[in-house]
Structure formats: C-alpha cells, structure tokens
Amino acid sequence: MLFSIVQVTATAIGVALIRSVKPVLGACTFDEVSVLTDPGFTISINSDYKVLEDTTAKVKYGLYCDDTQPSDVKDIDRWFKVPVESVGLRIPIASGFLEALGHSDKLVAAESPGNLTNICVDVSKIKTLESDSNDTNADVIFSADEDSDSNSSVRLPSSDDLTPLQMAEWIKFVAAFFNNEKNAESLFSSIADAYNCHWNNLQHLKDAPHAYWVQYTDDSSTSYSIIDSPYQKDLLAGAGATNDTHAALSDSSDQKAFQDAVKDAAFVFDQSELHNYGQRATEWYSAFGYKDPKNSGVEFLTSRNIWRTDGYTNKAGVSNFPEFGYVRPDLVLQDIINVLEPSYDPDYSRRWLLWLGGTNENTKVISADNYDCAKPWITTVDKCSARTDFTGDSDSSDSEADGDDNSGSGSGRAGKIAGGVIGAVVFVALVIVALHYYNRHRRNARIQSLAQTEYGSERIDLRETRRFS
C-alpha cells in the first residue's frame, strides 16, 4: 500500500516526531527522530543511552556515548559505544547505507570484499570476514543474521517482505550507530516524497500495463514462481501496472502451469540466478521452457519485454542493485516507470534495469564516468512535481530501449509499433515500385525514339540500344 508522509500524523502512527529539545548527554547529543513506515524497528531515547529494537528479530541494542556502559538497564541484548569507528558487513545493503550516510570510510571488513560494487571503497584494504570472525577490529558487523558474529552482529533486513520505503527507512537504524539520525531522516524524507510523488502520478493510466515479477530456481528442485512480495508488488503498483494473475500456481514445479499463469503479461521482471553472461536471454528461455518465443503468441515474449535488475555492475559482473537499489526506491520506481511508460520522463536514464530481450546485454559497469564519489547520486534526490494529466496513451510513449533490436515499451504499444513498422515498409515498397516502372517507361520511350531516327551518320539498331539504357 502507498505510504505518504504528508498524510501520516504522530497520532496515527503512534511515534514521537522530532522535538526541539534534545536530551544532552555527557559525551554527545542524541537526536530523537520519528519512524514512519513500520519498518520493523524502533528508536527510543533515555537519559544516557538510546535503544534500537529490532521488532522482527526481537533484539534490543543499547547505544551509549559515555566511557562507562549504563548499568542496571534491563532487557538490552547488546551494547555498543557510539559513534562507532569501524564497520564490518555480511549484507550488501549495509554498504549502500554507509555510502548514503557518508561513512564508507568506516568499512574495514566484508564477507566477500570482491563483491562490493561501491567504487568509493578501496577493496584492497577490506579484510575478509570469516565465520563468526572476532579479529577484524570492527565495532559493529551488519548481517542478515543477528547472531552471525556474537556480540558484534546487528541484523538488517534481507528479504522482500518489506515495502520499498520500509526497507529504505532502515537507514535511520544504521545512522544511529554514528549519531547521524538527523541526516538519515532528511535523506529518507526526500526519498519518500519523491517515491510517493511518482507513485501518485502513475495512477491515472487509461491502459494500465500488465506485468509480473518472476523467478526460476533449481537448487534442490526446479521451481517457477510469480513473486508477490510486498517489495515487488508495491513497485509494480507504483508504476501503474496491474499484476493480479488469473491462474493460481498450486505446484511450483509445474512449468506448464507457470506459463499459463503469466501468458497475459505485457512485461516480465525476472530475478532468477542466471550464469551465462552474454547468453542469458537464451538461458532464460530454456529455464522457463519457451522453445519458440517469437511465435508463442504471448505478448511479453513476442515483444521481448523481459527485464532484470542487474544492469549496473562492478567489473566482476556483481550487481549493484542489492547494494544501492534498496537504499533508493525512488530511483528503482523510476527505472520501472521508464520501461512501462517511457513518455512519463523521456530524459530519464535507467540505472539498474537490464533488457534481456535483445541480442546484446548492455550491462553498465560502475565507474567514475557514472558515479562521482565527491558528489554521489545516491545522496541526491531530484524533486518530483505532482501531476494528474499523465494517462500513458501518448504517441510519444513509443520509444526505444537499449539495444540494437529492442522492442518498444509502454502499455498497449506492441500493436501500435508493429502496425507503424508494417505501414512504413509497405509505403516504401510502393514508392520503389512506382519509381521502377516510371524509369522503365522513360527508358523504353527513349529507345524507341533512337531506333526511329538517325544519330549523326549512323543508323541505330534496336540491338544496340542497351548502351543508352
């Protein structure tokens, strides 16, 4: 469901808004901030410490500034002296939060340093986190498991059970370890405003596109899924798409049932784990059992509108999306809108979405050319203007996506594009035929004229007239 900060009040959500009077502590000042989207954590301020409660994992973290840990405090599972000076991570989203908060320089250890995509981090200086590592000198280790590193570990969400804004609001939770909640709240407020603005602007389409988020897995057994988690559903709804399947998948291993369930889609967004880089389109068709996609009669196959989120990677091909995408849901939403309704903002350039339907996989590698560490776009939120006039039925929405032979995007566009192309081809063909017969008529007339008259002192025979043709 769409979340709007403008419509939320302190009474409605039962949280305290920012106060003008801050609790002043012995070593530092804590800012009290609001938590707006019910993301799965709370922040509360006490006389000499603050408490972060992970309500999902049911863990409470005590954060204090003084040299001495507060005593006689009940129900605190782990204590951390803040601001922390060094960070380890086992989950990509933590790196994105650090970058957005300006604390990437605090990163000292990671489970897989080579998988980091943030070019502002010197990977050569990052230690590798082994299992239950205690020798990294990290003050805190962010992980998907609250018990991964004993008393150093702090859990961050790793599933899509949260909406995009709920996931993004965890930036306040991470910021609390740096006493940087005010900056986090300001950034999140801008992100939420932009997300909600675009979300509202796309709710007036006359011809809403139909799209699904899908996944193929073959770990212990083959499985085909239509993903309906809150994260994916909110993004599709925010882009103005409908995504209610007309066929239930009672057996996830039934390939034919899956194909029947998604055959009404105009667009498909895939998050399967594919390995054959450069040939992932072929791999995808094979995995889902489509032997002749061009002649399948299924719209998303014939128009080749299959998309993925790994179009922005590091040099090793590791996707940047889990690292930066979850931090900036407003940009992810704009990526999807640009695919479904390109005329909404013709000048917008997608960041993460990769078109899987073409002959070329146009993956962009993150570099200084597209990410400036001095002025990172992850902290820059463009203002969105509210509008109710966009209905998605403009002819200008027939635009081309990346690739040499990409299909057009937008609701109801496949037929219009095909009709336009066919009409143009027929017109050109008729012009060529007309010119051919006109030139042929002129040539024959000229030949006949030459054949019946003298040219100088010679008589022209019809057998020689080909030199005048």
Tab-separated table of C-alpha atoms in Angstrom:
chain	number	residue	atom	x	y	z
A	1	MET	CA	0.000	0.000	0.000
A	2	LEU	CA	1.237	3.517	-0.821
A	3	PHE	CA	2.772	5.283	2.127
A	4	SER	CA	2.508	9.060	2.277
A	5	ILE	CA	4.460	11.059	4.824
A	6	VAL	CA	2.205	14.033	4.196
A	7	GLN	CA	-0.842	12.158	5.387
A	8	VAL	CA	0.748	10.478	8.393
A	9	THR	CA	0.427	12.108	11.818
A	10	ALA	CA	2.045	11.332	15.109
A	11	THR	CA	-1.305	10.242	16.486
A	12	ALA	CA	-1.983	7.903	13.585
A	13	ILE	CA	1.284	6.045	13.740
A	14	GLY	CA	1.963	6.296	17.439
A	15	VAL	CA	5.503	7.644	17.248
A	16	ALA	CA	7.140	10.800	18.526
A	17	LEU	CA	8.117	13.454	15.987
A	18	ILE	CA	11.406	15.336	16.177
A	19	ARG	CA	11.498	17.510	19.258
A	20	SER	CA	13.073	20.896	19.513
A	21	VAL	CA	14.621	19.964	22.851
A	22	LYS	CA	17.276	17.248	22.649
A	23	PRO	CA	18.494	15.122	25.539
A	24	VAL	CA	22.027	16.347	26.261
A	25	LEU	CA	24.327	13.587	27.423
A	26	GLY	CA	27.751	13.600	28.942
A	27	ALA	CA	29.707	12.711	25.796
A	28	CYS	CA	27.394	13.536	22.888
A	29	THR	CA	23.918	14.640	21.862
A	30	PHE	CA	21.286	12.237	20.585
A	31	ASP	CA	18.676	13.371	18.078
A	32	GLU	CA	15.228	11.960	18.505
A	33	VAL	CA	13.690	11.004	15.179
A	34	SER	CA	10.431	9.511	14.014
A	35	VAL	CA	9.935	6.089	12.459
A	36	LEU	CA	7.156	6.381	9.910
A	37	THR	CA	6.608	3.236	7.842
A	38	ASP	CA	6.536	0.470	10.458
A	39	PRO	CA	9.791	-0.956	9.047
A	40	GLY	CA	10.431	-3.431	11.864
A	41	PHE	CA	12.476	-1.328	14.288
A	42	THR	CA	12.004	1.432	16.843
A	43	ILE	CA	14.332	4.061	18.322
A	44	SER	CA	13.855	5.428	21.817
A	45	ILE	CA	15.904	7.938	23.786
A	46	ASN	CA	16.674	7.653	27.512
A	47	SER	CA	18.658	9.809	29.909
A	48	ASP	CA	22.101	8.477	28.994
A	49	TYR	CA	21.553	5.942	26.216
A	50	LYS	CA	19.261	5.076	23.324
A	51	VAL	CA	17.661	1.773	22.444
A	52	LEU	CA	17.245	0.312	18.974
A	53	GLU	CA	14.765	-2.515	18.983
A	54	ASP	CA	14.613	-4.938	16.075
A	55	THR	CA	10.964	-5.900	16.476
A	56	THR	CA	11.224	-8.643	13.865
A	57	ALA	CA	14.152	-10.486	15.424
A	58	LYS	CA	13.152	-9.342	18.919
A	59	VAL	CA	16.607	-7.984	19.748
A	60	LYS	CA	17.372	-4.782	21.641
A	61	TYR	CA	20.598	-2.867	21.108
A	62	GLY	CA	21.760	-0.301	23.671
A	63	LEU	CA	23.842	2.609	22.356
A	64	TYR	CA	25.718	4.967	24.667
A	65	CYS	CA	28.322	7.745	24.408
A	66	ASP	CA	29.911	7.869	27.850
A	67	ASP	CA	33.022	5.927	28.701
A	68	THR	CA	31.013	3.765	31.056
A	69	GLN	CA	28.239	1.489	29.876
A	70	PRO	CA	24.942	2.267	31.645
A	71	SER	CA	24.223	-0.106	34.489
A	72	ASP	CA	21.007	-1.530	35.855
A	73	VAL	CA	19.340	-1.446	32.426
A	74	LYS	CA	17.164	-4.457	31.759
A	75	ASP	CA	16.381	-6.306	28.536
A	76	ILE	CA	19.304	-4.982	26.475
A	77	ASP	CA	20.814	-7.801	24.406
A	78	ARG	CA	23.942	-5.977	23.181
A	79	TRP	CA	25.682	-2.733	23.968
A	80	PHE	CA	27.619	-0.514	21.539
A	81	LYS	CA	29.614	2.607	22.284
A	82	VAL	CA	28.771	5.216	19.661
A	83	PRO	CA	29.670	6.676	17.329
A	84	VAL	CA	31.292	3.522	16.029
A	85	GLU	CA	34.602	3.929	14.219
A	86	SER	CA	34.804	0.706	12.227
A	87	VAL	CA	32.234	-1.462	10.459
A	88	GLY	CA	32.067	-4.954	9.014
A	89	LEU	CA	29.277	-6.255	6.813
A	90	ARG	CA	27.821	-9.505	5.581
A	91	ILE	CA	24.905	-7.975	3.696
A	92	PRO	CA	25.154	-5.670	0.633
A	93	ILE	CA	22.518	-3.138	1.718
A	94	ALA	CA	24.780	-2.120	4.631
A	95	SER	CA	27.354	-0.820	2.151
A	96	GLY	CA	24.678	1.277	0.453
A	97	PHE	CA	23.555	2.775	3.752
A	98	LEU	CA	27.155	3.601	4.672
A	99	GLU	CA	27.667	5.330	1.315
A	100	ALA	CA	24.437	7.307	1.604
A	101	LEU	CA	25.394	8.435	5.124
A	102	GLY	CA	28.940	9.376	4.124
A	103	HIS	CA	30.558	6.653	6.242
A	104	SER	CA	32.039	4.323	3.619
A	105	ASP	CA	35.446	5.181	5.061
A	106	LYS	CA	34.445	3.291	8.225
A	107	LEU	CA	34.168	-0.027	6.371
A	108	VAL	CA	37.045	-2.323	7.395
A	109	ALA	CA	35.757	-5.857	6.728
A	110	ALA	CA	33.273	-7.680	4.489
A	111	GLU	CA	32.248	-11.260	3.937
A	112	SER	CA	33.112	-11.005	0.222
A	113	PRO	CA	35.128	-7.841	-0.457
A	114	GLY	CA	35.348	-8.685	-4.162
A	115	ASN	CA	31.560	-8.488	-4.429
A	116	LEU	CA	31.419	-4.880	-3.270
A	117	THR	CA	30.366	-2.591	-6.115
A	118	ASN	CA	30.955	0.786	-4.444
A	119	ILE	CA	33.958	2.249	-6.271
A	120	CYS	CA	34.483	4.702	-3.407
A	121	VAL	CA	35.728	1.827	-1.239
A	122	ASP	CA	39.309	0.587	-1.580
A	123	VAL	CA	38.611	-3.137	-1.681
A	124	SER	CA	42.300	-3.977	-1.263
A	125	LYS	CA	42.129	-2.618	2.298
A	126	ILE	CA	38.988	-4.530	3.286
A	127	LYS	CA	39.512	-7.652	5.375
A	128	THR	CA	37.571	-10.803	4.634
A	129	LEU	CA	35.065	-11.782	7.302
A	130	GLU	CA	35.237	-15.458	8.086
A	131	SER	CA	32.507	-17.256	10.013
A	132	ASP	CA	31.989	-15.782	13.482
A	133	SER	CA	35.014	-13.564	12.980
A	134	ASN	CA	36.323	-11.720	16.034
A	135	ASP	CA	39.668	-10.473	14.701
A	136	THR	CA	38.523	-7.721	12.332
A	137	ASN	CA	38.562	-4.858	14.852
A	138	ALA	CA	35.066	-3.918	13.660
A	139	ASP	CA	32.963	-2.184	16.284
A	140	VAL	CA	29.793	-3.496	14.640
A	141	ILE	CA	29.065	-6.072	11.940
A	142	PHE	CA	25.852	-5.697	9.954
A	143	SER	CA	24.424	-9.029	8.872
A	144	ALA	CA	21.249	-10.800	7.801
A	145	ASP	CA	21.557	-12.889	10.983
A	146	GLU	CA	21.505	-11.194	14.383
A	147	ASP	CA	23.784	-13.930	15.790
A	148	SER	CA	26.343	-14.206	13.000
A	149	ASP	CA	29.185	-12.581	14.930
A	150	SER	CA	28.323	-12.922	18.600
A	151	ASN	CA	28.057	-9.587	20.348
A	152	SER	CA	29.288	-7.610	17.326
A	153	SER	CA	26.445	-8.527	14.975
A	154	VAL	CA	23.429	-6.379	14.183
A	155	ARG	CA	20.682	-7.584	11.866
A	156	LEU	CA	19.496	-5.734	8.779
A	157	PRO	CA	16.558	-6.897	6.611
A	158	SER	CA	17.445	-9.222	3.752
A	159	SER	CA	14.086	-10.334	2.350
A	160	ASP	CA	11.461	-8.614	0.215
A	161	ASP	CA	8.811	-8.834	2.935
A	162	LEU	CA	9.078	-5.075	3.412
A	163	THR	CA	7.819	-2.433	1.000
A	164	PRO	CA	10.469	-0.308	-0.757
A	165	LEU	CA	10.032	2.574	1.681
A	166	GLN	CA	10.056	0.299	4.705
A	167	MET	CA	13.347	-1.168	3.526
A	168	ALA	CA	14.844	2.251	2.849
A	169	GLU	CA	13.889	3.619	6.279
A	170	TRP	CA	16.399	1.283	7.881
A	171	ILE	CA	18.942	3.963	7.014
A	172	LYS	CA	17.863	5.623	10.286
A	173	PHE	CA	18.630	2.430	12.179
A	174	VAL	CA	22.165	2.284	10.715
A	175	ALA	CA	22.651	6.024	11.233
A	176	ALA	CA	22.012	5.617	14.958
A	177	PHE	CA	25.371	3.843	15.295
A	178	PHE	CA	27.050	7.034	14.031
A	179	ASN	CA	24.753	9.501	15.857
A	180	ASN	CA	23.733	10.627	12.383
A	181	GLU	CA	19.978	10.102	12.531
A	182	LYS	CA	19.113	13.675	11.539
A	183	ASN	CA	20.899	13.384	8.189
A	184	ALA	CA	19.324	9.988	7.649
A	185	GLU	CA	15.874	11.350	8.373
A	186	SER	CA	16.353	14.257	5.975
A	187	LEU	CA	17.528	11.983	3.157
A	188	PHE	CA	14.775	9.435	3.754
A	189	SER	CA	12.137	12.164	3.802
A	190	SER	CA	13.276	13.367	0.365
A	191	ILE	CA	13.350	9.810	-0.979
A	192	ALA	CA	9.865	9.071	0.369
A	193	ASP	CA	8.458	12.310	-1.039
A	194	ALA	CA	9.853	11.530	-4.492
A	195	TYR	CA	8.688	7.899	-4.366
A	196	ASN	CA	5.149	8.846	-3.344
A	197	CYS	CA	5.001	11.623	-5.909
A	198	HIS	CA	5.899	9.345	-8.838
A	199	TRP	CA	3.651	6.633	-7.379
A	200	ASN	CA	0.660	9.011	-7.408
A	201	ASN	CA	1.460	10.405	-10.850
A	202	LEU	CA	1.149	6.961	-12.446
A	203	GLN	CA	-2.305	6.197	-11.074
A	204	HIS	CA	-4.204	7.815	-13.970
A	205	LEU	CA	-3.285	5.499	-16.849
A	206	LYS	CA	-6.041	4.732	-19.341
A	207	ASP	CA	-4.442	1.463	-20.401
A	208	ALA	CA	-2.536	0.038	-17.429
A	209	PRO	CA	0.181	-2.450	-18.470
A	210	HIS	CA	0.073	-5.964	-17.031
A	211	ALA	CA	3.347	-7.177	-15.517
A	212	TYR	CA	4.759	-9.881	-13.270
A	213	TRP	CA	7.893	-10.358	-11.236
A	214	VAL	CA	9.108	-13.946	-11.733
A	215	GLN	CA	11.869	-16.293	-10.597
A	216	TYR	CA	13.283	-19.672	-11.581
A	217	THR	CA	15.313	-21.758	-9.120
A	218	ASP	CA	16.917	-25.160	-9.498
A	219	ASP	CA	18.635	-25.754	-6.159
A	220	SER	CA	17.189	-28.886	-4.607
A	221	SER	CA	14.276	-28.949	-7.053
A	222	THR	CA	13.052	-26.940	-10.011
A	223	SER	CA	10.699	-24.143	-9.079
A	224	TYR	CA	8.813	-21.458	-11.015
A	225	SER	CA	7.440	-18.513	-9.061
A	226	ILE	CA	5.373	-15.388	-9.580
A	227	ILE	CA	6.754	-13.136	-6.874
A	228	ASP	CA	4.095	-11.240	-4.967
A	229	SER	CA	6.162	-10.000	-2.032
A	230	PRO	CA	5.362	-6.509	-0.729
A	231	TYR	CA	8.554	-5.072	-2.242
A	232	GLN	CA	7.849	-6.154	-5.828
A	233	LYS	CA	4.084	-5.599	-5.695
A	234	ASP	CA	4.451	-2.031	-4.456
A	235	LEU	CA	6.919	-1.159	-7.214
A	236	LEU	CA	4.669	-2.514	-9.965
A	237	ALA	CA	1.623	-0.787	-8.486
A	238	GLY	CA	3.600	2.433	-8.190
A	239	ALA	CA	4.437	2.245	-11.902
A	240	GLY	CA	0.741	1.963	-12.709
A	241	ALA	CA	0.859	-1.734	-13.610
A	242	THR	CA	-1.638	-4.448	-12.793
A	243	ASN	CA	-0.165	-7.719	-11.576
A	244	ASP	CA	-3.000	-9.985	-10.477
A	245	THR	CA	-2.527	-13.419	-12.003
A	246	HIS	CA	-5.563	-15.146	-13.428
A	247	ALA	CA	-4.248	-18.623	-12.688
A	248	ALA	CA	-3.097	-19.961	-9.322
A	249	LEU	CA	0.204	-21.825	-9.043
A	250	SER	CA	-0.586	-24.736	-6.774
A	251	ASP	CA	2.553	-26.626	-7.840
A	252	SER	CA	5.692	-24.515	-8.224
A	253	SER	CA	7.398	-27.277	-10.206
A	254	ASP	CA	4.697	-27.262	-12.910
A	255	GLN	CA	6.267	-25.418	-15.835
A	256	LYS	CA	3.116	-25.506	-17.981
A	257	ALA	CA	1.003	-24.073	-15.168
A	258	PHE	CA	3.502	-21.253	-14.764
A	259	GLN	CA	3.409	-20.474	-18.486
A	260	ASP	CA	-0.381	-20.382	-18.411
A	261	ALA	CA	-0.313	-18.056	-15.390
A	262	VAL	CA	1.945	-15.442	-16.987
A	263	LYS	CA	0.751	-15.573	-20.594
A	264	ASP	CA	-1.368	-12.454	-20.126
A	265	ALA	CA	1.666	-10.325	-19.160
A	266	ALA	CA	2.933	-7.497	-21.340
A	267	PHE	CA	6.111	-7.203	-19.254
A	268	VAL	CA	8.086	-9.586	-17.066
A	269	PHE	CA	10.711	-8.626	-14.483
A	270	ASP	CA	12.978	-11.526	-13.622
A	271	GLN	CA	15.209	-12.162	-10.625
A	272	SER	CA	16.370	-15.685	-11.415
A	273	GLU	CA	20.012	-16.541	-10.883
A	274	LEU	CA	21.468	-16.718	-14.397
A	275	HIS	CA	25.078	-17.586	-15.175
A	276	ASN	CA	25.724	-17.486	-18.939
A	277	TYR	CA	26.710	-13.845	-19.312
A	278	GLY	CA	26.197	-12.712	-22.877
A	279	GLN	CA	23.729	-15.575	-23.405
A	280	ARG	CA	21.346	-15.007	-20.513
A	281	ALA	CA	18.346	-14.468	-22.787
A	282	THR	CA	18.817	-17.947	-24.244
A	283	GLU	CA	19.391	-19.319	-20.748
A	284	TRP	CA	16.182	-17.676	-19.533
A	285	TYR	CA	14.049	-19.042	-22.369
A	286	SER	CA	15.436	-22.516	-21.772
A	287	ALA	CA	14.924	-22.372	-17.997
A	288	PHE	CA	11.272	-21.392	-18.363
A	289	GLY	CA	10.614	-23.822	-21.215
A	290	TYR	CA	9.984	-21.392	-24.084
A	291	LYS	CA	11.234	-23.136	-27.249
A	292	ASP	CA	9.823	-20.701	-29.825
A	293	PRO	CA	9.218	-17.393	-28.024
A	294	LYS	CA	8.831	-15.315	-31.205
A	295	ASN	CA	5.878	-17.386	-32.363
A	296	SER	CA	4.402	-18.105	-28.932
A	297	GLY	CA	1.575	-15.594	-29.192
A	298	VAL	CA	2.480	-14.380	-25.683
A	299	GLU	CA	2.844	-10.604	-25.647
A	300	PHE	CA	5.876	-10.243	-23.376
A	301	LEU	CA	7.695	-12.919	-25.427
A	302	THR	CA	6.858	-11.599	-28.895
A	303	SER	CA	7.698	-8.040	-27.832
A	304	ARG	CA	10.700	-9.373	-25.867
A	305	ASN	CA	9.886	-7.328	-22.785
A	306	ILE	CA	11.890	-9.275	-20.205
A	307	TRP	CA	13.854	-7.185	-17.709
A	308	ARG	CA	16.260	-7.732	-14.814
A	309	THR	CA	17.812	-5.556	-12.097
A	310	ASP	CA	21.454	-6.467	-12.775
A	311	GLY	CA	22.185	-3.939	-15.486
A	312	TYR	CA	24.625	-1.963	-13.297
A	313	THR	CA	27.566	-3.988	-12.001
A	314	ASN	CA	31.163	-3.924	-10.866
A	315	LYS	CA	33.920	-5.195	-13.171
A	316	ALA	CA	33.359	-8.751	-11.924
A	317	GLY	CA	29.723	-8.624	-13.024
A	318	VAL	CA	28.282	-8.383	-9.492
A	319	SER	CA	25.040	-6.405	-9.469
A	320	ASN	CA	24.977	-3.062	-7.693
A	321	PHE	CA	21.225	-3.321	-7.072
A	322	PRO	CA	21.325	-5.110	-3.665
A	323	GLU	CA	23.871	-2.539	-2.509
A	324	PHE	CA	22.409	0.778	-3.744
A	325	GLY	CA	18.983	-0.105	-5.150
A	326	TYR	CA	17.311	-0.883	-1.829
A	327	VAL	CA	18.583	2.449	-0.477
A	328	ARG	CA	16.979	4.455	-3.317
A	329	PRO	CA	13.480	3.066	-4.021
A	330	ASP	CA	12.509	6.297	-5.767
A	331	LEU	CA	15.094	5.582	-8.480
A	332	VAL	CA	14.091	1.924	-8.740
A	333	LEU	CA	10.498	3.019	-9.261
A	334	GLN	CA	11.565	5.475	-11.954
A	335	ASP	CA	13.518	2.695	-13.688
A	336	ILE	CA	10.365	0.576	-13.869
A	337	ILE	CA	8.221	3.525	-14.966
A	338	ASN	CA	10.726	4.242	-17.731
A	339	VAL	CA	10.254	0.694	-19.036
A	340	LEU	CA	6.464	0.629	-18.800
A	341	GLU	CA	5.719	4.268	-19.653
A	342	PRO	CA	8.802	5.891	-21.249
A	343	SER	CA	6.967	9.094	-22.200
A	344	TYR	CA	6.482	9.937	-18.494
A	345	ASP	CA	10.044	11.264	-18.371
A	346	PRO	CA	11.738	10.873	-21.781
A	347	ASP	CA	15.039	12.262	-20.475
A	348	TYR	CA	15.358	9.762	-17.619
A	349	SER	CA	18.238	7.258	-17.850
A	350	ARG	CA	17.747	3.894	-16.169
A	351	ARG	CA	20.315	2.782	-13.607
A	352	TRP	CA	19.686	-0.878	-12.820
A	353	LEU	CA	17.212	-2.427	-15.239
A	354	LEU	CA	18.707	-4.647	-17.920
A	355	TRP	CA	16.752	-5.542	-21.051
A	356	LEU	CA	17.046	-9.284	-21.541
A	357	GLY	CA	15.154	-9.466	-24.825
A	358	GLY	CA	17.839	-8.312	-27.233
A	359	THR	CA	20.923	-9.719	-28.854
A	360	ASN	CA	23.221	-7.612	-26.684
A	361	GLU	CA	23.335	-7.491	-22.890
A	362	ASN	CA	24.071	-3.830	-22.331
A	363	THR	CA	25.347	-4.070	-18.777
A	364	LYS	CA	26.843	-0.840	-17.453
A	365	VAL	CA	29.925	-1.099	-15.246
A	366	ILE	CA	30.000	1.314	-12.313
A	367	SER	CA	32.916	3.709	-12.742
A	368	ALA	CA	33.963	7.310	-12.256
A	369	ASP	CA	32.122	8.091	-15.506
A	370	ASN	CA	28.748	7.302	-13.951
A	371	TYR	CA	29.371	7.619	-10.199
A	372	ASP	CA	31.153	10.584	-8.630
A	373	CYS	CA	32.440	9.825	-5.129
A	374	ALA	CA	32.695	13.561	-4.416
A	375	LYS	CA	29.063	14.163	-5.448
A	376	PRO	CA	27.398	10.751	-5.279
A	377	TRP	CA	23.958	10.442	-6.849
A	378	ILE	CA	22.916	8.082	-4.060
A	379	THR	CA	22.523	11.155	-1.825
A	380	THR	CA	20.941	13.397	-4.480
A	381	VAL	CA	17.151	13.313	-4.774
A	382	ASP	CA	15.556	15.162	-7.693
A	383	LYS	CA	12.297	16.887	-6.886
A	384	CYS	CA	9.152	15.370	-8.334
A	385	SER	CA	6.206	17.535	-9.365
A	386	ALA	CA	2.716	16.222	-8.780
A	387	ARG	CA	0.620	15.744	-11.899
A	388	THR	CA	-2.707	14.215	-12.823
A	389	ASP	CA	-2.511	14.675	-16.594
A	390	PHE	CA	-0.362	11.665	-17.437
A	391	THR	CA	-2.587	8.937	-18.857
A	392	GLY	CA	0.067	6.893	-20.639
A	393	ASP	CA	-1.665	6.932	-24.029
A	394	SER	CA	0.562	9.487	-25.776
A	395	ASP	CA	2.027	8.523	-29.151
A	396	SER	CA	5.354	9.874	-27.907
A	397	SER	CA	5.486	6.971	-25.483
A	398	ASP	CA	6.564	4.664	-28.299
A	399	SER	CA	10.259	4.857	-27.540
A	400	GLU	CA	13.172	2.534	-27.980
A	401	ALA	CA	15.039	0.977	-25.093
A	402	ASP	CA	18.675	-0.034	-25.033
A	403	GLY	CA	19.917	-2.496	-27.618
A	404	ASP	CA	20.190	-2.821	-31.363
A	405	ASP	CA	16.865	-4.593	-31.760
A	406	ASN	CA	14.935	-3.782	-28.627
A	407	SER	CA	11.177	-3.661	-28.529
A	408	GLY	CA	9.226	-0.543	-27.671
A	409	SER	CA	7.906	-0.127	-24.157
A	410	GLY	CA	4.670	1.116	-22.686
A	411	SER	CA	1.124	-0.058	-22.251
A	412	GLY	CA	-0.653	-1.089	-25.441
A	413	ARG	CA	2.361	-0.285	-27.553
A	414	ALA	CA	3.292	-3.589	-29.184
A	415	GLY	CA	0.440	-3.427	-31.713
A	416	LYS	CA	0.993	0.256	-32.479
A	417	ILE	CA	4.702	-0.247	-33.093
A	418	ALA	CA	4.172	-3.318	-35.249
A	419	GLY	CA	1.463	-1.506	-37.252
A	420	GLY	CA	3.665	1.530	-37.762
A	421	VAL	CA	6.606	-0.546	-38.929
A	422	ILE	CA	4.474	-2.563	-41.347
A	423	GLY	CA	2.858	0.584	-42.738
A	424	ALA	CA	6.237	2.222	-43.298
A	425	VAL	CA	7.598	-0.842	-45.060
A	426	VAL	CA	4.562	-1.038	-47.380
A	427	PHE	CA	4.798	2.662	-48.217
A	428	VAL	CA	8.498	2.457	-49.083
A	429	ALA	CA	7.879	-0.624	-51.207
A	430	LEU	CA	5.134	1.133	-53.197
A	431	VAL	CA	7.389	4.140	-53.830
A	432	ILE	CA	10.201	1.884	-55.099
A	433	VAL	CA	7.847	0.013	-57.432
A	434	ALA	CA	6.408	3.265	-58.813
A	435	LEU	CA	9.874	4.680	-59.483
A	436	HIS	CA	10.922	1.449	-61.170
A	437	TYR	CA	8.030	1.473	-63.634
A	438	TYR	CA	8.382	5.194	-64.305
A	439	ASN	CA	12.085	4.870	-65.172
A	440	ARG	CA	11.386	1.810	-67.272
A	441	HIS	CA	8.728	3.722	-69.262
A	442	ARG	CA	11.101	6.629	-69.893
A	443	ARG	CA	13.880	4.281	-70.993
A	444	ASN	CA	11.653	2.430	-73.476
A	445	ALA	CA	10.372	5.664	-74.914
A	446	ARG	CA	13.917	6.888	-75.403
A	447	ILE	CA	14.956	3.640	-77.037
A	448	GLN	CA	12.047	3.725	-79.438
A	449	SER	CA	12.857	7.294	-80.376
A	450	LEU	CA	16.506	6.486	-81.039
A	451	ALA	CA	15.589	3.435	-83.051
A	452	GLN	CA	13.470	5.500	-85.448
A	453	THR	CA	15.924	8.367	-86.111
A	454	GLU	CA	19.493	8.830	-87.237
A	455	TYR	CA	22.258	9.723	-84.848
A	456	GLY	CA	24.962	11.539	-86.857
A	457	SER	CA	25.698	9.408	-89.930
A	458	GLU	CA	24.824	6.121	-88.219
A	459	ARG	CA	21.569	4.253	-88.052
A	460	ILE	CA	20.740	2.964	-84.546
A	461	ASP	CA	19.587	-0.619	-84.377
A	462	LEU	CA	17.405	-1.869	-81.513
A	463	ARG	CA	20.034	-4.469	-80.684
A	464	GLU	CA	22.493	-1.679	-79.803
A	465	THR	CA	20.188	0.438	-77.733
A	466	ARG	CA	21.254	-1.141	-74.415
A	467	ARG	CA	24.235	1.257	-74.366
A	468	PHE	CA	21.724	4.088	-73.822
A	469	SER	CA	19.801	2.330	-71.086
